[in-house]
Amino acid sequence: MANIIIKVQQQDFDFASEVDILEAHNQSDGALVTFVGRVRNNNDGEQISQLTLEHYPGMTEQCLQHIAEQACQRWQLGRITIIHRVGDLAVGDKIVFVGVTSKHRKDAYQGNEFIMDYLKVNAPFWKKENTSRGERWVSAKHSDNQEANKW
């Protein structure tokens, strides 16, 4: 089983530090794949000025752990770090970090993509966008479900 780190937090994370942690004393894995999601200034044709993320403490961490364990059952993964931010986020702020190591690149790429696809549709986060017309809650898109269903 891979070494799995799960964090749900309000504060920002340092990308380089997270990569250093995944690489520290890791001589068995030859591949490292990372993904960072950021708040963009638009969605569904509207300008976005802020994103608020809420979660269900305890349940969210368990869900992310379960997603990481599912990835480990499908691919040979060494280390996994999933960090997801909650609270009020501005345009350009980092939302999520997924880092995966593996002996070989294909497992690392696929493991990382699987985690993001499943996280988007299964993790208990609630998103509220602040648009020029006011606030609106955002649900998973049909395309997100299609991506998760391909696995």
Rosetta silent file (secondary structure, phi, psi, omega in degrees, C-alpha in Angstrom):
SEQUENCE: MANIIIKVQQQDFDFASEVDILEAHNQSDGALVTFVGRVRNNNDGEQISQLTLEHYPGMTEQCLQHIAEQACQRWQLGRITIIHRVGDLAVGDKIVFVGVTSKHRKDAYQGNEFIMDYLKVNAPFWKKENTSRGERWVSAKHSDNQEANKW
SCORE:     score description
SCORE:     0.000 S_00000001
   1 L     0.000  141.432 -178.897    0.000    0.000    0.000 S_00000001
   2 L   -70.185  159.659  171.805    1.201    3.461   -0.850 S_00000001
   3 E   -82.306  116.510 -172.461    2.125    6.092    1.685 S_00000001
   4 E  -115.754  129.706  174.733   -0.914    8.400    1.605 S_00000001
   5 E  -118.569  126.225  178.299   -1.158   11.966    2.939 S_00000001
   6 E  -121.644  129.030  176.031   -4.557   13.682    3.002 S_00000001
   7 E  -136.258  131.582  170.045   -5.036   17.323    4.031 S_00000001
   8 E  -120.267  119.574 -169.314   -8.156   19.488    3.936 S_00000001
   9 E  -150.860  159.012  175.617   -7.210   23.007    4.950 S_00000001
  10 L   -84.782  -35.787 -174.139   -7.952   26.698    4.596 S_00000001
  11 L   -74.181  155.217  178.427   -4.351   27.841    4.245 S_00000001
  12 L   -66.096  162.514  175.360   -2.433   27.812    0.984 S_00000001
  13 L  -119.880  157.433  179.536    0.121   25.108    0.268 S_00000001
  14 L  -100.997  112.905 -175.748    3.618   25.375   -1.152 S_00000001
  15 H   -54.668  -50.009 -176.701    3.919   23.346   -4.350 S_00000001
  16 H   -60.909  -39.269  179.172    7.714   22.925   -4.142 S_00000001
  17 H   -65.408  -39.202  179.296    7.537   21.757   -0.530 S_00000001
  18 H   -67.012  -38.564  175.949    4.906   19.166   -1.382 S_00000001
  19 H   -64.934  -42.599  178.309    7.028   17.851   -4.256 S_00000001
  20 H   -58.572  -40.761  179.804   10.059   17.719   -1.928 S_00000001
  21 H   -64.368  -41.636  179.331    8.052   15.632    0.559 S_00000001
  22 H   -66.035  -31.541 -176.995    7.004   13.189   -2.168 S_00000001
  23 H   -90.563  -18.420 -174.183   10.608   12.862   -3.349 S_00000001
  24 L   -58.605  124.872  176.585   12.355   12.768    0.050 S_00000001
  25 L    52.960   31.005 -179.210   14.226    9.498    0.580 S_00000001
  26 L  -110.538   94.376 -179.001   12.264    7.934   -2.248 S_00000001
  27 L  -103.587   -0.469 -177.892   14.663    5.879   -4.319 S_00000001
  28 L   -95.209  -17.920 -178.471   12.175    3.235   -5.415 S_00000001
  29 L  -105.584  134.018  179.453    9.935    5.446   -7.586 S_00000001
  30 L  -103.117   -1.642 -177.175   11.067    6.833  -10.941 S_00000001
  31 E  -131.620  141.383  174.509    7.978    8.890  -11.728 S_00000001
  32 E  -136.776  122.131  177.711    6.271   11.841  -10.054 S_00000001
  33 E  -122.061  132.445  179.307    3.093   13.371  -11.485 S_00000001
  34 E  -125.835  155.056  172.692    1.410   16.398   -9.951 S_00000001
  35 E  -137.610  135.335  173.526   -1.756   18.348  -10.573 S_00000001
  36 E  -125.990  124.227  174.695   -2.667   21.757   -9.175 S_00000001
  37 E   -98.967  139.698 -178.984   -6.151   23.184   -9.638 S_00000001
  38 E  -125.408  158.815  175.211   -6.669   26.954   -9.388 S_00000001
  39 L   -75.260  122.369  177.461   -9.668   29.270   -9.184 S_00000001
  40 L   -98.681  164.134 -173.147  -10.310   30.644  -12.664 S_00000001
  41 L   -88.698   10.176 -179.296  -12.061   33.911  -13.414 S_00000001
  42 E  -152.084  151.911  174.131  -14.842   32.356  -15.493 S_00000001
  43 E  -161.295  131.389  178.341  -17.261   29.443  -15.523 S_00000001
  44 L    50.904   41.131  174.939  -20.219   28.689  -17.777 S_00000001
  45 L    79.954    7.265  179.928  -19.914   32.069  -19.499 S_00000001
  46 E  -118.112  148.877  174.728  -19.888   34.171  -16.331 S_00000001
  47 E   -75.695  136.972  179.710  -17.122   36.126  -14.664 S_00000001
  48 E  -113.766  130.587  178.198  -16.137   34.709  -11.278 S_00000001
  49 E  -107.115  -18.601 -179.222  -14.682   36.948   -8.580 S_00000001
  50 E  -162.332  151.565  175.673  -14.508   34.428   -5.713 S_00000001
  51 E  -126.779  132.209  175.658  -15.066   30.766   -4.932 S_00000001
  52 E  -114.303  128.355  179.395  -16.177   29.456   -1.557 S_00000001
  53 E  -114.788  127.131  174.829  -15.636   25.791   -0.755 S_00000001
  54 E  -115.369  156.727  179.511  -17.389   24.069    2.118 S_00000001
  55 E  -146.841  173.827  178.089  -16.912   20.490    3.223 S_00000001
  56 L  -105.756   98.085 -175.350  -18.078   17.922    5.733 S_00000001
  57 L   -55.000  139.342 -178.435  -15.140   17.609    8.198 S_00000001
  58 L    89.314  -55.179  178.834  -14.135   14.035    8.848 S_00000001
  59 H   -67.322  -40.082 -178.407  -16.239   12.625    6.039 S_00000001
  60 H   -62.965  -46.813 -179.923  -14.284   14.539    3.405 S_00000001
  61 H   -61.595  -41.115  178.557  -10.918   13.225    4.606 S_00000001
  62 H   -62.804  -41.077 -179.921  -12.289    9.656    4.697 S_00000001
  63 H   -64.286  -44.361  179.439  -13.616   10.010    1.165 S_00000001
  64 H   -64.294  -39.642  177.045  -10.262   11.310   -0.137 S_00000001
  65 H   -60.582  -44.455 -179.382   -8.463    8.465    1.655 S_00000001
  66 H   -63.168  -41.007  178.273  -10.830    5.952    0.042 S_00000001
  67 H   -62.912  -43.601  178.906  -10.231    7.457   -3.420 S_00000001
  68 H   -62.931  -40.918  179.323   -6.446    7.225   -2.907 S_00000001
  69 H   -65.653  -37.588  175.914   -6.771    3.597   -1.767 S_00000001
  70 H   -61.741  -40.893  178.094   -8.858    2.789   -4.847 S_00000001
  71 H   -61.428  -39.355 -179.963   -6.084    4.254   -7.013 S_00000001
  72 H   -66.400  -28.895  178.577   -3.559    2.030   -5.210 S_00000001
  73 H   -74.027  -23.989 -176.975   -5.645   -1.033   -6.013 S_00000001
  74 H   -93.981  -31.400 -176.609   -5.571   -0.197   -9.729 S_00000001
  75 L  -134.104  159.850  177.050   -1.964    0.953  -10.183 S_00000001
  76 L   -84.907   97.506 -177.526    1.393    0.439   -8.489 S_00000001
  77 E  -111.559  143.050 -179.497    1.708    3.741   -6.657 S_00000001
  78 E   -91.881  -59.973 -178.027    4.395    4.661   -4.159 S_00000001
  79 E  -133.197  145.698  178.328    3.290    7.875   -2.474 S_00000001
  80 E  -135.399  132.014  170.069    0.156    9.973   -2.754 S_00000001
  81 E  -125.010  127.071  173.536   -0.544   13.446   -1.416 S_00000001
  82 E  -122.619  121.685  175.364   -3.968   15.038   -1.760 S_00000001
  83 E  -122.926  127.260  176.973   -4.460   18.570   -0.436 S_00000001
  84 E  -128.359  128.886  179.663   -7.787   20.317   -0.882 S_00000001
  85 E   -88.749  153.198  174.417   -8.465   23.831    0.316 S_00000001
  86 L  -132.684  166.866 -179.093  -11.747   25.086    1.756 S_00000001
  87 E   101.851 -163.011 -179.319  -13.070   28.534    2.629 S_00000001
  88 E   -85.059  126.043 -178.799  -13.065   31.703    0.560 S_00000001
  89 E  -124.669  139.520  179.147  -10.663   31.614   -2.389 S_00000001
  90 E   -91.924  162.913  176.085   -9.795   34.403   -4.820 S_00000001
  91 L   -55.935  131.503 -179.165   -9.227   34.093   -8.542 S_00000001
  92 L    93.785  -17.191  178.381   -5.814   32.506   -9.075 S_00000001
  93 L   -65.854  148.486  175.027   -5.681   30.836   -5.664 S_00000001
  94 E   -76.040  137.648  178.866   -4.683   27.193   -5.546 S_00000001
  95 E  -104.835  -48.497 -170.030   -7.578   24.842   -4.725 S_00000001
  96 E  -141.354  145.907  173.201   -6.187   21.336   -4.935 S_00000001
  97 E  -128.122  129.433  170.892   -2.892   19.474   -5.138 S_00000001
  98 E  -128.227  119.536  177.261   -2.607   15.829   -6.149 S_00000001
  99 E  -123.219  133.530 -176.160    0.861   14.316   -6.246 S_00000001
 100 E  -135.469  133.232  172.553    1.527   10.679   -7.098 S_00000001
 101 E  -113.212  154.733  178.193    4.770    8.726   -7.325 S_00000001
 102 E  -159.760  165.494  175.946    5.285    5.373   -8.956 S_00000001
 103 L   -63.609  -36.121 -174.529    8.026    3.185  -10.351 S_00000001
 104 L  -129.248  150.687 -172.452    6.824    3.984  -13.862 S_00000001
 105 H   -64.078  -36.736 -175.762    5.211    7.050  -15.450 S_00000001
 106 H   -61.798  -43.237  177.744    2.087    5.376  -16.817 S_00000001
 107 H   -64.205  -40.727 -179.557    0.917    4.311  -13.351 S_00000001
 108 H   -65.445  -45.414  178.466    1.684    7.772  -11.944 S_00000001
 109 H   -60.554  -51.027 -176.005   -0.188    9.577  -14.748 S_00000001
 110 H   -67.857  -39.314  177.375   -3.221    7.318  -14.591 S_00000001
 111 H   -61.008  -43.576  179.550   -3.312    7.225  -10.796 S_00000001
 112 H   -63.973  -46.037 -179.114   -3.233   11.026  -10.635 S_00000001
 113 H   -64.083  -41.777  177.607   -5.952   11.438  -13.265 S_00000001
 114 H   -58.762  -47.118 -179.114   -8.152    8.825  -11.577 S_00000001
 115 H   -59.575  -45.948 -179.889   -7.847   10.597   -8.222 S_00000001
 116 H   -64.819  -43.505 -179.480   -8.821   13.964   -9.736 S_00000001
 117 H   -61.831  -43.525 -179.753  -11.729   12.493  -11.715 S_00000001
 118 H   -71.825  -38.251  178.507  -13.126   10.700   -8.668 S_00000001
 119 H   -59.364  -42.715 -177.038  -12.490   13.648   -6.368 S_00000001
 120 H   -60.202  -33.426 -175.074  -14.502   15.959   -8.653 S_00000001
 121 H  -108.741  -17.934 -174.459  -17.648   13.835   -8.447 S_00000001
 122 H  -111.598  -25.889 -176.281  -17.385   11.906   -5.171 S_00000001
 123 L   -74.333  137.740 -177.276  -15.714   14.076   -2.546 S_00000001
 124 L   -79.293   76.684  171.887  -18.166   15.986   -0.320 S_00000001
 125 E  -116.385  145.800  175.330  -17.251   19.549   -1.237 S_00000001
 126 E  -120.940  127.974 -176.453  -19.790   22.267   -1.974 S_00000001
 127 E  -109.198  133.293  174.448  -18.772   25.115   -4.272 S_00000001
 128 E  -125.732  123.519  179.529  -20.326   28.548   -4.335 S_00000001
 129 E   -98.129  142.258  173.004  -19.257   31.019   -6.994 S_00000001
 130 E  -101.498  110.492 -176.976  -19.524   34.763   -6.630 S_00000001
 131 E  -111.168  177.591  177.907  -20.503   36.096  -10.068 S_00000001
 132 L   -65.821  -19.632  178.246  -21.511   39.489  -11.441 S_00000001
 133 L   -97.828    2.734 -179.583  -25.166   38.368  -10.961 S_00000001
 134 E   118.790 -165.490 -177.786  -24.639   37.213   -7.387 S_00000001
 135 E   -88.832  150.597  175.219  -23.822   33.928   -5.706 S_00000001
 136 E  -151.159  141.227  175.561  -24.621   30.496   -7.093 S_00000001
 137 E   -81.494  144.668 -176.869  -23.968   26.940   -5.961 S_00000001
 138 E  -115.452  130.380  175.301  -22.130   24.734   -8.453 S_00000001
 139 L  -106.552  169.200  179.037  -22.795   21.043   -8.909 S_00000001
 140 L   -60.413  140.416  179.360  -20.713   18.445  -10.717 S_00000001
 141 L   -82.562  156.855  176.563  -20.903   18.777  -14.473 S_00000001
 142 H   -57.450  -39.211 -179.751  -22.074   16.002  -16.760 S_00000001
 143 H   -65.067  -32.793  176.379  -18.579   15.967  -18.293 S_00000001
 144 H   -65.231  -42.530  178.118  -17.064   15.390  -14.819 S_00000001
 145 H   -64.256  -38.526  178.421  -19.298   12.359  -14.338 S_00000001
 146 H   -63.076  -41.202  179.277  -18.341   11.056  -17.788 S_00000001
 147 H   -63.619  -42.524 -179.943  -14.647   11.344  -16.926 S_00000001
 148 H   -67.914  -34.899 -178.671  -15.133    9.469  -13.644 S_00000001
 149 H   -71.662  -17.303 -178.871  -17.225    6.789  -15.336 S_00000001
 150 L   -70.018  -19.576  179.507  -14.488    5.972  -17.836 S_00000001
 151 L   -82.251    0.000    0.000  -12.517    4.263  -15.072 S_00000001
